[in-house]
Short mmCIF file of C-alpha atoms and ligand atoms in Angstrom, two decimals:
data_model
loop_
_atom_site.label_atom_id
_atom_site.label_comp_id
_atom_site.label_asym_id
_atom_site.label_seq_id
_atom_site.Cartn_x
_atom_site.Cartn_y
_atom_site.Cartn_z
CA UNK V 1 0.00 0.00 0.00
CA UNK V 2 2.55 2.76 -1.15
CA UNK V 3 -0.14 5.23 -2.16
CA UNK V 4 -1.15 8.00 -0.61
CA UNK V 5 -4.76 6.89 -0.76
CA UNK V 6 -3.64 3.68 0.87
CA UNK V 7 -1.19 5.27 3.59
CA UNK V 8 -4.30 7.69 4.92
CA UNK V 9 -6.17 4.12 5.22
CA UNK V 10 -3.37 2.70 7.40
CA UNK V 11 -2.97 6.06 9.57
CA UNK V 12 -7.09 6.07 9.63
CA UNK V 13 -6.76 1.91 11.11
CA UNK V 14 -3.75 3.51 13.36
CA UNK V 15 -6.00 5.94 14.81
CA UNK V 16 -8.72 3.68 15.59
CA UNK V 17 -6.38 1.29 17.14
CA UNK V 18 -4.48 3.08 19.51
CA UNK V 19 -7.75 4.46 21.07
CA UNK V 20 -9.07 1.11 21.53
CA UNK V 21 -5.95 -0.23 22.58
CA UNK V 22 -6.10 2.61 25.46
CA UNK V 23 -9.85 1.50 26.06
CA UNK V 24 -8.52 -1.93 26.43
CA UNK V 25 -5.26 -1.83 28.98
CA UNK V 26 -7.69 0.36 31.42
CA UNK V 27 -10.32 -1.84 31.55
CA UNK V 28 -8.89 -5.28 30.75
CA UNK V 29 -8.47 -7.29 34.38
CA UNK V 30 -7.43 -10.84 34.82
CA UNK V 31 -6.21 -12.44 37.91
CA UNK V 32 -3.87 -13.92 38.71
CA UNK V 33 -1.00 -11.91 36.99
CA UNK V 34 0.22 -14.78 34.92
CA UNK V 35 -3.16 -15.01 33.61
CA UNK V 36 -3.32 -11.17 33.01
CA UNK V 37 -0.30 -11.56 30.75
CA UNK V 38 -1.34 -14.51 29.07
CA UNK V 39 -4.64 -12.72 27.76
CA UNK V 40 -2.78 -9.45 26.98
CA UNK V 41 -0.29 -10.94 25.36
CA UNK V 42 -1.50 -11.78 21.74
CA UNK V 43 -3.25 -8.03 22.25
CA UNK V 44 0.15 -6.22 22.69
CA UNK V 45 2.29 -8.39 19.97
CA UNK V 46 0.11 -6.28 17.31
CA UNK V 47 -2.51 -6.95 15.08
CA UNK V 48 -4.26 -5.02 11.97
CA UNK V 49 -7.17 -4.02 14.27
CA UNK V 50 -9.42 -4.26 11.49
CA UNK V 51 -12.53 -5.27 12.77
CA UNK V 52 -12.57 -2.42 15.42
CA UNK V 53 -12.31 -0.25 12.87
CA UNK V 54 -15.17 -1.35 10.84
CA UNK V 55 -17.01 -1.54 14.23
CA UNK V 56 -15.85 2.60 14.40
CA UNK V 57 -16.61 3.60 10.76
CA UNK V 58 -19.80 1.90 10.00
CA UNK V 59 -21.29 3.66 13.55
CA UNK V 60 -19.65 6.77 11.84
CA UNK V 61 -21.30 6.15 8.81
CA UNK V 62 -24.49 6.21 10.03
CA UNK V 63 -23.94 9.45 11.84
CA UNK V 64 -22.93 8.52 15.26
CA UNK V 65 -19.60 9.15 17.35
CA UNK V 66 -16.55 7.33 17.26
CA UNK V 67 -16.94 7.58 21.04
CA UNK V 68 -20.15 5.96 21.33
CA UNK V 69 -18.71 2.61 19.43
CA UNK V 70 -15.40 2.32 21.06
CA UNK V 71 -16.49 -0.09 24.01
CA UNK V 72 -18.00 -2.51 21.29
CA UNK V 73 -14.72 -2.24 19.10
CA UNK V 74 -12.75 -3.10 21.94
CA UNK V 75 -15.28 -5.90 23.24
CA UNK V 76 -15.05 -7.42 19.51
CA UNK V 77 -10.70 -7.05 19.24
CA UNK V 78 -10.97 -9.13 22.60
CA UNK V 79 -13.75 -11.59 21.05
CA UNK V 80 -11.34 -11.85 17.88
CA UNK V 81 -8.32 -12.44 20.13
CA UNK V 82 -9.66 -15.28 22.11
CA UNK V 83 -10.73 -17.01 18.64
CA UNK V 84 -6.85 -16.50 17.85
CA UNK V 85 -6.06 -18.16 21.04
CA UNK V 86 -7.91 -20.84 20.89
CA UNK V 87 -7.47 -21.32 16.68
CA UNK V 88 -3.77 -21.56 17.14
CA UNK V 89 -3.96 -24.73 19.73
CA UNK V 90 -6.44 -26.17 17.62
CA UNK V 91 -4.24 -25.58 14.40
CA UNK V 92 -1.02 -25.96 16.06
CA UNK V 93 -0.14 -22.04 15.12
CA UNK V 94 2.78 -21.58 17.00
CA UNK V 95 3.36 -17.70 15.85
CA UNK V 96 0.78 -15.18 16.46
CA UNK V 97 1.25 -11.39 15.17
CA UNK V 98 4.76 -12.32 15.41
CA UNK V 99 5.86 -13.42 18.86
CA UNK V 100 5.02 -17.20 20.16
CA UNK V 101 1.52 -18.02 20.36
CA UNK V 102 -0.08 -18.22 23.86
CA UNK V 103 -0.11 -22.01 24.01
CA UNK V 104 3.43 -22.01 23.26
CA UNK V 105 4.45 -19.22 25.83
CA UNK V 106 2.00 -20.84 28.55
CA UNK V 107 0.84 -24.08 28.06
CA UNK V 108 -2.67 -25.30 26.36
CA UNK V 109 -4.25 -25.34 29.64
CA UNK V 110 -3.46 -21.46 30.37
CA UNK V 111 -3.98 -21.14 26.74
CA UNK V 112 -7.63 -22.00 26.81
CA UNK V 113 -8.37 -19.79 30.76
CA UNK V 114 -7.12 -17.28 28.98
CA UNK V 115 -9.08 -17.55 25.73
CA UNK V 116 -11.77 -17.85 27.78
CA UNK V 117 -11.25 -15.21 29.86
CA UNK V 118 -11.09 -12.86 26.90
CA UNK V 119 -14.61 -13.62 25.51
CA UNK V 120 -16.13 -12.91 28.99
CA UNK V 121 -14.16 -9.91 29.82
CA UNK V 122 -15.14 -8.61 26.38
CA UNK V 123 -18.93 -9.25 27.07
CA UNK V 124 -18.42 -7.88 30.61
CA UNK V 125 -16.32 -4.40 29.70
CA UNK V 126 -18.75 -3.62 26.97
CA UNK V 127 -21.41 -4.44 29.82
CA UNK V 128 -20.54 -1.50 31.79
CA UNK V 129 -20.70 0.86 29.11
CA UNK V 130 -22.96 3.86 29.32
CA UNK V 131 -24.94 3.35 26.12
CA UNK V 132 -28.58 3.03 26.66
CA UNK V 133 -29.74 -0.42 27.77
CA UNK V 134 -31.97 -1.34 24.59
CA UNK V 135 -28.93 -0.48 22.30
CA UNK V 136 -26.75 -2.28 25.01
CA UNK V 137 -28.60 -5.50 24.63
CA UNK V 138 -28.63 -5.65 20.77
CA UNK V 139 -25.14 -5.37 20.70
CA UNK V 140 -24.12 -8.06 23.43
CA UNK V 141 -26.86 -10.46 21.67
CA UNK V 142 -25.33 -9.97 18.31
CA UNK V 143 -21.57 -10.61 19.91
CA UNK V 144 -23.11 -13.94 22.07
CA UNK V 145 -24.67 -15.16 18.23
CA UNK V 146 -21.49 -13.92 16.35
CA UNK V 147 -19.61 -16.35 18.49
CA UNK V 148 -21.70 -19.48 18.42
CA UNK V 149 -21.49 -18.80 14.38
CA UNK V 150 -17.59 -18.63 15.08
CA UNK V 151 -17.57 -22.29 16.49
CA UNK V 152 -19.65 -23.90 14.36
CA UNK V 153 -17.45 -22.64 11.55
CA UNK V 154 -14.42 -23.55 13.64
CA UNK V 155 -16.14 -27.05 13.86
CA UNK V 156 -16.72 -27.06 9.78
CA UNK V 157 -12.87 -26.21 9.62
CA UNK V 158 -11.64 -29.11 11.87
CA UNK V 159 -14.03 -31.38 9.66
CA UNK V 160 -12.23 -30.03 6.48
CA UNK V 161 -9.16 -31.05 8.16
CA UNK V 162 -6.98 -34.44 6.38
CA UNK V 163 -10.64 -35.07 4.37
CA UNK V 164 -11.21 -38.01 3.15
CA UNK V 165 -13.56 -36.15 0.92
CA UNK V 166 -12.10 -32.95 0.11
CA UNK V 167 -15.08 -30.43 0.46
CA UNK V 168 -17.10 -28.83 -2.54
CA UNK V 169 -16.09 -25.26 -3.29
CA UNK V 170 -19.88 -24.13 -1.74
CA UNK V 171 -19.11 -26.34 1.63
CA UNK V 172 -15.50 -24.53 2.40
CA UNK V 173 -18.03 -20.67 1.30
CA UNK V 174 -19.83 -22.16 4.12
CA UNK V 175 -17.55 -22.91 6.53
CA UNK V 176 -15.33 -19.51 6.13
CA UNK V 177 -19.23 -17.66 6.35
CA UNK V 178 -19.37 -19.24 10.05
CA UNK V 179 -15.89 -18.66 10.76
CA UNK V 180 -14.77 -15.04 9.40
CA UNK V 181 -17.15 -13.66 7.86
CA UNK V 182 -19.99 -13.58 10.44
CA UNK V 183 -17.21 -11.53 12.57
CA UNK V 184 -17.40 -9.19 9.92
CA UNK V 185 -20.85 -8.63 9.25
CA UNK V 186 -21.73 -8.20 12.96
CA UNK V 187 -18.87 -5.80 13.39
CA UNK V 188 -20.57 -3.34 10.79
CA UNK V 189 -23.61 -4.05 12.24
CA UNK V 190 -22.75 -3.39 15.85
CA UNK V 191 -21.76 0.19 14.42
CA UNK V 192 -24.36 1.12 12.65
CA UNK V 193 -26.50 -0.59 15.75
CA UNK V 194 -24.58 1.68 18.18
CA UNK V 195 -25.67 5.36 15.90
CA UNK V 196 -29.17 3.67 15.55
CA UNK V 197 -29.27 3.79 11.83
CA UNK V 198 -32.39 2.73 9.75
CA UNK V 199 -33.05 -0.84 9.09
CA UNK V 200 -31.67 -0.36 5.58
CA UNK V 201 -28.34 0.99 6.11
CA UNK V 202 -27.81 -1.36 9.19
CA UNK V 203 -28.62 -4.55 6.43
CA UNK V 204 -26.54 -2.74 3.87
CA UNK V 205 -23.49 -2.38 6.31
CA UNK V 206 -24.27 -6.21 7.73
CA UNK V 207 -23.71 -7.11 3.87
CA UNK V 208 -20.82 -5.09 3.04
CA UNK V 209 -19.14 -6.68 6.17
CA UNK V 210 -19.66 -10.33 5.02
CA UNK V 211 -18.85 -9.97 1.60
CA UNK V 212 -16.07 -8.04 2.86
CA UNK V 213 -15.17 -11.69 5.17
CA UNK V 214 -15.29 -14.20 2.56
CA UNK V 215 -12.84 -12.02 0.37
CA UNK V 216 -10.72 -11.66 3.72
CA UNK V 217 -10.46 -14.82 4.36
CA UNK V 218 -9.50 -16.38 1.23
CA UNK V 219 -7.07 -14.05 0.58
CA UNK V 220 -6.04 -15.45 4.32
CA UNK V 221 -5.20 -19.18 2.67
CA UNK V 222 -3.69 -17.51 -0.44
CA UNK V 223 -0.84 -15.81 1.62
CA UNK V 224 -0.93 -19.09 3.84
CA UNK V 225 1.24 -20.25 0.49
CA UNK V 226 2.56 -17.20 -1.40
CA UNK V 227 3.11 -14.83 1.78
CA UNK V 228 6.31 -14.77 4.25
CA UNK V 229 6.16 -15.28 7.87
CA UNK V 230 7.88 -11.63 8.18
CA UNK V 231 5.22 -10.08 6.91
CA UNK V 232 2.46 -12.03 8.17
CA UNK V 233 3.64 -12.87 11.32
CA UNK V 234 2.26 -16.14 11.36
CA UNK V 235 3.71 -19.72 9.79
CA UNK V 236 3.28 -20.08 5.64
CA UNK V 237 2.35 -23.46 4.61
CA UNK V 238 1.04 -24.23 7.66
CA UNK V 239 -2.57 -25.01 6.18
CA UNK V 240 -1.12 -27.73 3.73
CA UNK V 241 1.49 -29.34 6.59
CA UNK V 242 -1.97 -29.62 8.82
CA UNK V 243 -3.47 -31.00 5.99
CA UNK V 244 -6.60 -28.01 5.21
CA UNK V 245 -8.70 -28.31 2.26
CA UNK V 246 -8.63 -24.66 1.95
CA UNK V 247 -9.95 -22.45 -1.30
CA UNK V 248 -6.39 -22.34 -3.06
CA UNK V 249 -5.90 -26.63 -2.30
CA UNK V 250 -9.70 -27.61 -2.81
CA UNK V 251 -9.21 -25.64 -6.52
CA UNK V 252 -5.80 -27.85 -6.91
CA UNK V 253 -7.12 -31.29 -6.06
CA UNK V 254 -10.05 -30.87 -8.80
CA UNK V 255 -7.22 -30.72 -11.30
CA UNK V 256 -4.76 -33.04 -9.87
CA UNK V 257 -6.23 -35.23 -7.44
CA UNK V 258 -3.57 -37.71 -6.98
CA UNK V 259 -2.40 -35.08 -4.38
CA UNK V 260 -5.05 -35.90 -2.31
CA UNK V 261 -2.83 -38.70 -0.31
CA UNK V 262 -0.30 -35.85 0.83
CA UNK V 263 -2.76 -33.67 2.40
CA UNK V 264 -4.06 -36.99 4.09
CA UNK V 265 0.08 -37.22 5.57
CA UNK V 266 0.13 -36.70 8.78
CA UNK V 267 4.06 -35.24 9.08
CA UNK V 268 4.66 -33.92 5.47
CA UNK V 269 8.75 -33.89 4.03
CA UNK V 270 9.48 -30.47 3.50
CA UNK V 271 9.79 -31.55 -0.27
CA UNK V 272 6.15 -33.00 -0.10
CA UNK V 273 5.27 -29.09 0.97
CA UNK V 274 7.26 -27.55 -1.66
CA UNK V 275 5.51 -30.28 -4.49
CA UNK V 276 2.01 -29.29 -3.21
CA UNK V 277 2.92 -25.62 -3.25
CA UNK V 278 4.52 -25.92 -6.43
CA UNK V 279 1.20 -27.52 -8.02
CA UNK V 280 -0.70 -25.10 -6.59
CA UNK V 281 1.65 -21.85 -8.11
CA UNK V 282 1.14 -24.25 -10.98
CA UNK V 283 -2.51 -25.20 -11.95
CA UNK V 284 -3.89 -21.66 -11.60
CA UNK V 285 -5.75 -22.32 -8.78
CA UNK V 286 -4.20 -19.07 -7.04
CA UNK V 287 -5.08 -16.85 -9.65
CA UNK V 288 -8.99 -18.27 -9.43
CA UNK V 289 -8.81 -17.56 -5.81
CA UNK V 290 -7.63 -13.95 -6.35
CA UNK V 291 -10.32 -13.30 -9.06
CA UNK V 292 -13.14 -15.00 -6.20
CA UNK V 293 -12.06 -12.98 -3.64
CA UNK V 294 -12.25 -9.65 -5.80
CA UNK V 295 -15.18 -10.25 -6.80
CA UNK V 296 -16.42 -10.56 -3.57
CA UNK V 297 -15.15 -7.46 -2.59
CA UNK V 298 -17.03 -5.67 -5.72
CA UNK V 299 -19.91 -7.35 -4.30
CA UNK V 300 -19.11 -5.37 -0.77
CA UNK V 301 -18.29 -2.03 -1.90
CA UNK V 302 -21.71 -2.00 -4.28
CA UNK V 303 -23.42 -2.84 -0.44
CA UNK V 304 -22.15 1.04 -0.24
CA UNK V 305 -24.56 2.13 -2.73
CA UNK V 306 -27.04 3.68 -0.59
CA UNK V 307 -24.84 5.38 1.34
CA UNK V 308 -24.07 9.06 0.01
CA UNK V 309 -20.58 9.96 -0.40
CA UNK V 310 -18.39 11.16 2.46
CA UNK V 311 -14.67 10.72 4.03
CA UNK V 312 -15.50 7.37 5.94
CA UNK V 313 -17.42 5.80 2.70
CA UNK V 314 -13.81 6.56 0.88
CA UNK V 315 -12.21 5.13 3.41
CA UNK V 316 -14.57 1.62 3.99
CA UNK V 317 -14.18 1.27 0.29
CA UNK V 318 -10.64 1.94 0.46
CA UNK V 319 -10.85 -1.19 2.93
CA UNK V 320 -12.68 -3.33 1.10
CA UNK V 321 -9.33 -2.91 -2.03
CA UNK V 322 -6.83 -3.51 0.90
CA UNK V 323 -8.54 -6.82 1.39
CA UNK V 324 -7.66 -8.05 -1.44
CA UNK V 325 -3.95 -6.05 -1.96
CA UNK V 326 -2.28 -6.82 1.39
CA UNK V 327 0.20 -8.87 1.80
CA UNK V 328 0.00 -9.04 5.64
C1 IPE L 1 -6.75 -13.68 11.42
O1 IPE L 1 -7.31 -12.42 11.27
C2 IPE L 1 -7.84 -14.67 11.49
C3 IPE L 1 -8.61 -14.81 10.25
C4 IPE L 1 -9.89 -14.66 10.21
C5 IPE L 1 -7.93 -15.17 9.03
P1 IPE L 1 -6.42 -11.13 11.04
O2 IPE L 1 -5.50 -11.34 9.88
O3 IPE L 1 -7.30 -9.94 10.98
O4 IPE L 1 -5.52 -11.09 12.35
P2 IPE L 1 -4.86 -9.85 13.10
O5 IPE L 1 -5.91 -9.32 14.01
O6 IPE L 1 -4.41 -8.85 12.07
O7 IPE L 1 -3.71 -10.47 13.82
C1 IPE L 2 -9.20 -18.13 11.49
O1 IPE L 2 -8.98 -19.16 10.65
C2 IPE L 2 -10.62 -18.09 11.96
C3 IPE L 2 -10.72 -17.86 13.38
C4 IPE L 2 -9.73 -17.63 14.18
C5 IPE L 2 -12.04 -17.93 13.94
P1 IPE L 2 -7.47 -19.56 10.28
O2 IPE L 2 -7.01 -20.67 11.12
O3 IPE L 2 -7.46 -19.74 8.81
O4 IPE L 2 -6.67 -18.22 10.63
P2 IPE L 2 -5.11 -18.02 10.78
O5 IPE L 2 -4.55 -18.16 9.39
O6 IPE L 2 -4.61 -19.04 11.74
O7 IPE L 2 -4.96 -16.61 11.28
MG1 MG L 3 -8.03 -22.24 12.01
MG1 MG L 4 -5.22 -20.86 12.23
#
């Protein structure tokens, strides 16, 4: 993102960030201290923080204060984190946002308390906010549905994992709906929730989020092969070694299914990774993935239609072309 246009996106997600960041260390308690550093950990290695933002523009959008939303976009980083936590013992991640992963640092058992701990700290903080208690309860019944979508699509995910039938294209849109996207939607709609928006905007903004998602998150297992664990902070290849029918490998195994049997492997040679990567770079299948995921995010920014045009429409579009540009 060397452009200007992109660089006042990034300083825009900066801003947003650091306030809920502040919102978070004074009102984030765990005891005892290990505990406290356990949860805050994964929260102070770094992080894009972009669903807090979308929870702080689309309550913009819709007229209403960046104030007013930043208990719910901290609430949601901490929902997000504890997803993180708990996704990198069940996927063996064992670098987070660049520093060792929780599990690895603690333990699984301190891993999960503190995953745990996150979710209901997140409900509890945005509890005590001073919105008023109608608005309060939409928004903590949204977060408590968000994350029961989050574990069934977590559940889809572990079922997609060493397949014995690798999943239709339509099964893994599914499963990445649950997972990611959901997160998404609700984030937009918490905002536009929190500035009590008409019905129609809060539906556009829900639908903008989840296209927004499913782009995300394929792009997600794209860089899972062609990124660098510099830049993304997290293990490449990591999906294929723990054997993940995702997008880019489901696309692959339609054209050259005799690969199949290595994503069944349980401990792949590093040359078994590098052949499967290397058919994947190979057959295309990256290039579809791009091209889905684009389209997807066409499909979000024309969810912007109705809204007239203004700074933080720019910059959710803006967004929704970073999705599908980053490398990180
Ligand atoms: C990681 O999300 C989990 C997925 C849904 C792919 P992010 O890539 O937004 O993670 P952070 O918050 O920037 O670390
Ligand atoms: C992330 O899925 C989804 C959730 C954490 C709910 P992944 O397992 O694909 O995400 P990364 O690549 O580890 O961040
Ligand atoms: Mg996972
Ligand atoms: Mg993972």
């Amino acid at each position: 993102m060397g452009t200007s246009k992109g660089s006042s996106l990034l300083r825009e997600i900066r801003e947003v960030a650091e306030r809920v960041d502040a919102f978070i260390h004074e009102n984030f308690k765990a005891f005892p201290d290990f505990l406290q550093k356990a949860c805050l950990h994964t929260v102070k290695a770094g992080g894009k923080r972009l669903r807090p933002f979308l929870v702080v523009k689309s309550c913009e959008i819709c007229g209403g204060s960046s104030e007013k939303a930043l208990p719910a976009a901290a609430a949601i980083e901490l929902i997000h984190t504890f997803t993180l936590v708990h996704d990198d013992i069940m996927d063996r991640g064992e670098i987070r946002r660049g520093a060792p992963s929780v599990f690895v640092k603690w333990g699984i058992p301190v891993a999960i308390l503190a995953g745990d701990l996150l979710f209901s700290r997140a409900l509890e903080v945005f509890a005590s906010c001073s919105l008023d208690p109608s608005t309060k309860f939409e928004v903590m019944a949204e977060m408590a549905r968000v994350t029961s979508s989050i574990c069934e699509g977590q559940a889809m995910d572990l079922s997609f994992t060493r397949p014995k039938e690798i999943p239709k294209e339509g099964e893994y849109i599914e499963m990445i709906s649950k997972k990611t996207a959901s997160l998404f939607a609700s984030c937009c709609k918490i905002g536009a929730v929190i500035a009590r928006a008409d019905e129609k905007y809060v539906q556009a903004l829900t639908q903008y989020g989840f296209s927004l998602g499913l782009a995300f998150q394929i792009v997600d297992d794209v860089l899972n092969i062609v990124g660098t664990e510099e830049e993304l902070g997290k293990p490449v290849a990591s999906d294929i070694r723990e054997g993940k029918a995702t997008l880019p490998v489901i696309k692959t195994l339609e054209k050259k299914p005799e690969l199949h049997k290595l994503l069944l492997k349980e401990a792949l040679e590093d040359s078994e990774v590098e052949q499967f990567i290397n058919a994947i770079r190979e057959c295309g299948a990256l290039d579809e993935c791009r091209s889905m995921a684009k389209a997807f995010v066409e499909e979000a920014k024309r969810h912007l239609e109705p809204f007239p045009a203004s700074r933080t429409k720019a910059l959710l579009l803006q967004l929704a072309d970073f999705i599908v540009e980053r490398r990180y």
